[in-house]
Amino acid sequence: MASFDQTASPKRCSRCDKSKSIEEFVRQSGSRMKEWSTCNICAETRKEKNKEIADLGNIRAANYDEDNVEEMIVENEDETPYDLADLEKFFDEPENLIENINEELYTNNQNEIIESRKAELNEDKKMFESLLTIVSDNIQNDSFYSTYQKLKQSLIAETIACQEALRAKHQQKTWHPPRRSKLAFWLQ
């Protein structure tokens, strides 16, 4: 067996973060004694918790064997949340009726999305007008104006790329957006 220096400075447990003597970190591993990073008390606590978890898992597994599941189904038969006749009727519906319903839902959803986007664009217009007002009020501030110029350059570049994409699309020509254009790519 290996001998450990009992006079060494105290060691801190990695679980409970308490300083303890080294002898409280030494325990058997196979046929040898080994020094661990957790104290013996934390190790025992952990072993007990692992046993409890394993026992709980075994209990749950025993409760859900096939016989118990069939008994649970028979016991809860009156509590079924659906009626089988309704399900059969649903599956007997003609496919085109279901497709029509899905198409109508899709169209309604698309209309709602378009309306919300229009409202968002109106808000954006107000924000851009507000930005232009702020810029015109602070036109003498050099650092503010240079920041605005950088923002404006990227917006103008995106706008030009989108205009070119739409023009090419209407003329049915092939057009490739600039590599840095994020909006124009989606207009192809």
PDB file of N, CA and C in Angstrom, residues 133-178:
ATOM      1  N   THR A 133     -34.486  64.178 -39.169  1.00  0.00           N
ATOM      2  CA  THR A 133     -34.706  65.393 -38.385  1.00  0.00           C
ATOM      3  C   THR A 133     -33.575  65.581 -37.372  1.00  0.00           C
ATOM      4  N   ILE A 134     -33.197  64.506 -36.707  1.00  0.00           N
ATOM      5  CA  ILE A 134     -32.109  64.579 -35.724  1.00  0.00           C
ATOM      6  C   ILE A 134     -30.803  64.974 -36.404  1.00  0.00           C
ATOM      7  N   VAL A 135     -30.538  64.394 -37.582  1.00  0.00           N
ATOM      8  CA  VAL A 135     -29.306  64.714 -38.309  1.00  0.00           C
ATOM      9  C   VAL A 135     -29.302  66.178 -38.714  1.00  0.00           C
ATOM     10  N   SER A 136     -30.427  66.670 -39.228  1.00  0.00           N
ATOM     11  CA  SER A 136     -30.466  68.074 -39.659  1.00  0.00           C
ATOM     12  C   SER A 136     -30.316  69.019 -38.469  1.00  0.00           C
ATOM     13  N   ASP A 137     -30.812  68.621 -37.303  1.00  0.00           N
ATOM     14  CA  ASP A 137     -30.662  69.453 -36.109  1.00  0.00           C
ATOM     15  C   ASP A 137     -29.224  69.439 -35.577  1.00  0.00           C
ATOM     16  N   ASN A 138     -28.479  68.372 -35.854  1.00  0.00           N
ATOM     17  CA  ASN A 138     -27.111  68.226 -35.332  1.00  0.00           C
ATOM     18  C   ASN A 138     -26.079  68.205 -36.445  1.00  0.00           C
ATOM     19  N   ILE A 139     -26.340  68.909 -37.516  1.00  0.00           N
ATOM     20  CA  ILE A 139     -25.452  68.868 -38.686  1.00  0.00           C
ATOM     21  C   ILE A 139     -24.079  69.472 -38.388  1.00  0.00           C
ATOM     22  N   GLN A 140     -23.970  70.308 -37.377  1.00  0.00           N
ATOM     23  CA  GLN A 140     -22.687  70.911 -37.038  1.00  0.00           C
ATOM     24  C   GLN A 140     -21.797  69.958 -36.234  1.00  0.00           C
ATOM     25  N   ASN A 141     -22.345  68.872 -35.703  1.00  0.00           N
ATOM     26  CA  ASN A 141     -21.575  67.903 -34.920  1.00  0.00           C
ATOM     27  C   ASN A 141     -20.864  66.945 -35.880  1.00  0.00           C
ATOM     28  N   ASP A 142     -19.535  67.097 -36.012  1.00  0.00           N
ATOM     29  CA  ASP A 142     -18.759  66.336 -36.998  1.00  0.00           C
ATOM     30  C   ASP A 142     -18.784  64.831 -36.751  1.00  0.00           C
ATOM     31  N   SER A 143     -18.573  64.411 -35.517  1.00  0.00           N
ATOM     32  CA  SER A 143     -18.529  62.965 -35.242  1.00  0.00           C
ATOM     33  C   SER A 143     -19.902  62.328 -35.461  1.00  0.00           C
ATOM     34  N   PHE A 144     -20.952  63.026 -35.063  1.00  0.00           N
ATOM     35  CA  PHE A 144     -22.306  62.517 -35.284  1.00  0.00           C
ATOM     36  C   PHE A 144     -22.582  62.387 -36.778  1.00  0.00           C
ATOM     37  N   TYR A 145     -22.202  63.409 -37.540  1.00  0.00           N
ATOM     38  CA  TYR A 145     -22.473  63.409 -38.981  1.00  0.00           C
ATOM     39  C   TYR A 145     -21.655  62.336 -39.703  1.00  0.00           C
ATOM     40  N   SER A 146     -20.419  62.097 -39.275  1.00  0.00           N
ATOM     41  CA  SER A 146     -19.609  61.055 -39.925  1.00  0.00           C
ATOM     42  C   SER A 146     -20.187  59.664 -39.633  1.00  0.00           C
ATOM     43  N   THR A 147     -20.719  59.464 -38.434  1.00  0.00           N
ATOM     44  CA  THR A 147     -21.382  58.191 -38.117  1.00  0.00           C
ATOM     45  C   THR A 147     -22.615  58.011 -38.989  1.00  0.00           C
ATOM     46  N   TYR A 148     -23.365  59.087 -39.164  1.00  0.00           N
ATOM     47  CA  TYR A 148     -24.544  59.041 -40.035  1.00  0.00           C
ATOM     48  C   TYR A 148     -24.136  58.715 -41.473  1.00  0.00           C
ATOM     49  N   GLN A 149     -23.041  59.285 -41.949  1.00  0.00           N
ATOM     50  CA  GLN A 149     -22.557  59.034 -43.316  1.00  0.00           C
ATOM     51  C   GLN A 149     -22.259  57.546 -43.521  1.00  0.00           C
ATOM     52  N   LYS A 150     -21.609  56.911 -42.539  1.00  0.00           N
ATOM     53  CA  LYS A 150     -21.300  55.481 -42.642  1.00  0.00           C
ATOM     54  C   LYS A 150     -22.579  54.655 -42.707  1.00  0.00           C
ATOM     55  N   LEU A 151     -23.531  54.999 -41.869  1.00  0.00           N
ATOM     56  CA  LEU A 151     -24.820  54.303 -41.884  1.00  0.00           C
ATOM     57  C   LEU A 151     -25.511  54.499 -43.223  1.00  0.00           C
ATOM     58  N   LYS A 152     -25.477  55.726 -43.708  1.00  0.00           N
ATOM     59  CA  LYS A 152     -26.135  56.058 -44.975  1.00  0.00           C
ATOM     60  C   LYS A 152     -25.494  55.309 -46.137  1.00  0.00           C
ATOM     61  N   GLN A 153     -24.182  55.177 -46.139  1.00  0.00           N
ATOM     62  CA  GLN A 153     -23.494  54.484 -47.236  1.00  0.00           C
ATOM     63  C   GLN A 153     -23.953  53.039 -47.354  1.00  0.00           C
ATOM     64  N   SER A 154     -24.069  52.347 -46.229  1.00  0.00           N
ATOM     65  CA  SER A 154     -24.504  50.948 -46.295  1.00  0.00           C
ATOM     66  C   SER A 154     -25.959  50.851 -46.746  1.00  0.00           C
ATOM     67  N   LEU A 155     -26.800  51.778 -46.295  1.00  0.00           N
ATOM     68  CA  LEU A 155     -28.204  51.766 -46.727  1.00  0.00           C
ATOM     69  C   LEU A 155     -28.329  52.056 -48.220  1.00  0.00           C
ATOM     70  N   ILE A 156     -27.557  53.012 -48.712  1.00  0.00           N
ATOM     71  CA  ILE A 156     -27.610  53.355 -50.136  1.00  0.00           C
ATOM     72  C   ILE A 156     -27.101  52.192 -50.982  1.00  0.00           C
ATOM     73  N   ALA A 157     -26.029  51.549 -50.550  1.00  0.00           N
ATOM     74  CA  ALA A 157     -25.498  50.400 -51.296  1.00  0.00           C
ATOM     75  C   ALA A 157     -26.536  49.282 -51.379  1.00  0.00           C
ATOM     76  N   GLU A 158     -27.228  48.994 -50.281  1.00  0.00           N
ATOM     77  CA  GLU A 158     -28.277  47.966 -50.282  1.00  0.00           C
ATOM     78  C   GLU A 158     -29.434  48.380 -51.185  1.00  0.00           C
ATOM     79  N   THR A 159     -29.802  49.650 -51.138  1.00  0.00           N
ATOM     80  CA  THR A 159     -30.908  50.134 -51.964  1.00  0.00           C
ATOM     81  C   THR A 159     -30.577  50.004 -53.443  1.00  0.00           C
ATOM     82  N   ILE A 160     -29.384  50.403 -53.825  1.00  0.00           N
ATOM     83  CA  ILE A 160     -28.973  50.299 -55.232  1.00  0.00           C
ATOM     84  C   ILE A 160     -28.964  48.837 -55.677  1.00  0.00           C
ATOM     85  N   ALA A 161     -28.451  47.950 -54.838  1.00  0.00           N
ATOM     86  CA  ALA A 161     -28.420  46.521 -55.180  1.00  0.00           C
ATOM     87  C   ALA A 161     -29.831  45.975 -55.353  1.00  0.00           C
ATOM     88  N   CYS A 162     -30.756  46.387 -54.486  1.00  0.00           N
ATOM     89  CA  CYS A 162     -32.143  45.931 -54.607  1.00  0.00           C
ATOM     90  C   CYS A 162     -32.788  46.474 -55.881  1.00  0.00           C
ATOM     91  N   GLN A 163     -32.533  47.746 -56.197  1.00  0.00           N
ATOM     92  CA  GLN A 163     -33.084  48.320 -57.425  1.00  0.00           C
ATOM     93  C   GLN A 163     -32.577  47.572 -58.651  1.00  0.00           C
ATOM     94  N   GLU A 164     -31.297  47.250 -58.683  1.00  0.00           N
ATOM     95  CA  GLU A 164     -30.741  46.501 -59.811  1.00  0.00           C
ATOM     96  C   GLU A 164     -31.351  45.105 -59.894  1.00  0.00           C
ATOM     97  N   ALA A 165     -31.546  44.469 -58.753  1.00  0.00           N
ATOM     98  CA  ALA A 165     -32.136  43.129 -58.740  1.00  0.00           C
ATOM     99  C   ALA A 165     -33.551  43.156 -59.296  1.00  0.00           C
ATOM    100  N   LEU A 166     -34.325  44.138 -58.874  1.00  0.00           N
ATOM    101  CA  LEU A 166     -35.699  44.238 -59.370  1.00  0.00           C
ATOM    102  C   LEU A 166     -35.731  44.570 -60.856  1.00  0.00           C
ATOM    103  N   ARG A 167     -34.861  45.459 -61.297  1.00  0.00           N
ATOM    104  CA  ARG A 167     -34.786  45.810 -62.710  1.00  0.00           C
ATOM    105  C   ARG A 167     -34.441  44.574 -63.547  1.00  0.00           C
ATOM    106  N   ALA A 168     -33.461  43.799 -63.105  1.00  0.00           N
ATOM    107  CA  ALA A 168     -33.052  42.587 -63.828  1.00  0.00           C
ATOM    108  C   ALA A 168     -34.160  41.543 -63.810  1.00  0.00           C
ATOM    109  N   LYS A 169     -34.864  41.468 -62.704  1.00  0.00           N
ATOM    110  CA  LYS A 169     -35.959  40.502 -62.600  1.00  0.00           C
ATOM    111  C   LYS A 169     -37.073  40.854 -63.576  1.00  0.00           C
ATOM    112  N   HIS A 170     -37.387  42.148 -63.692  1.00  0.00           N
ATOM    113  CA  HIS A 170     -38.443  42.583 -64.611  1.00  0.00           C
ATOM    114  C   HIS A 170     -38.023  42.424 -66.063  1.00  0.00           C
ATOM    115  N   GLN A 171     -36.756  42.545 -66.333  1.00  0.00           N
ATOM    116  CA  GLN A 171     -36.271  42.401 -67.707  1.00  0.00           C
ATOM    117  C   GLN A 171     -35.905  40.954 -68.017  1.00  0.00           C
ATOM    118  N   GLN A 172     -36.076  40.060 -67.048  1.00  0.00           N
ATOM    119  CA  GLN A 172     -35.782  38.627 -67.174  1.00  0.00           C
ATOM    120  C   GLN A 172     -34.343  38.382 -67.614  1.00  0.00           C
ATOM    121  N   LYS A 173     -33.455  39.078 -66.968  1.00  0.00           N
ATOM    122  CA  LYS A 173     -32.032  38.875 -67.231  1.00  0.00           C
ATOM    123  C   LYS A 173     -31.397  38.248 -65.999  1.00  0.00           C
ATOM    124  N   THR A 174     -30.276  37.664 -66.249  1.00  0.00           N
ATOM    125  CA  THR A 174     -29.551  37.117 -65.106  1.00  0.00           C
ATOM    126  C   THR A 174     -28.787  38.249 -64.444  1.00  0.00           C
ATOM    127  N   TRP A 175     -28.805  38.222 -63.162  1.00  0.00           N
ATOM    128  CA  TRP A 175     -28.136  39.270 -62.400  1.00  0.00           C
ATOM    129  C   TRP A 175     -27.597  38.643 -61.129  1.00  0.00           C
ATOM    130  N   HIS A 176     -26.412  39.001 -60.756  1.00  0.00           N
ATOM    131  CA  HIS A 176     -25.809  38.494 -59.527  1.00  0.00           C
ATOM    132  C   HIS A 176     -25.583  39.664 -58.583  1.00  0.00           C
ATOM    133  N   PRO A 177     -26.089  39.565 -57.358  1.00  0.00           N
ATOM    134  CA  PRO A 177     -25.932  40.673 -56.414  1.00  0.00           C
ATOM    135  C   PRO A 177     -24.481  40.823 -55.986  1.00  0.00           C
ATOM    136  N   PRO A 178     -24.118  42.023 -55.549  1.00  0.00           N
ATOM    137  CA  PRO A 178     -22.774  42.203 -55.000  1.00  0.00           C
ATOM    138  C   PRO A 178     -22.588  41.269 -53.802  1.00  0.00           C
TER     139      PRO A 178
END
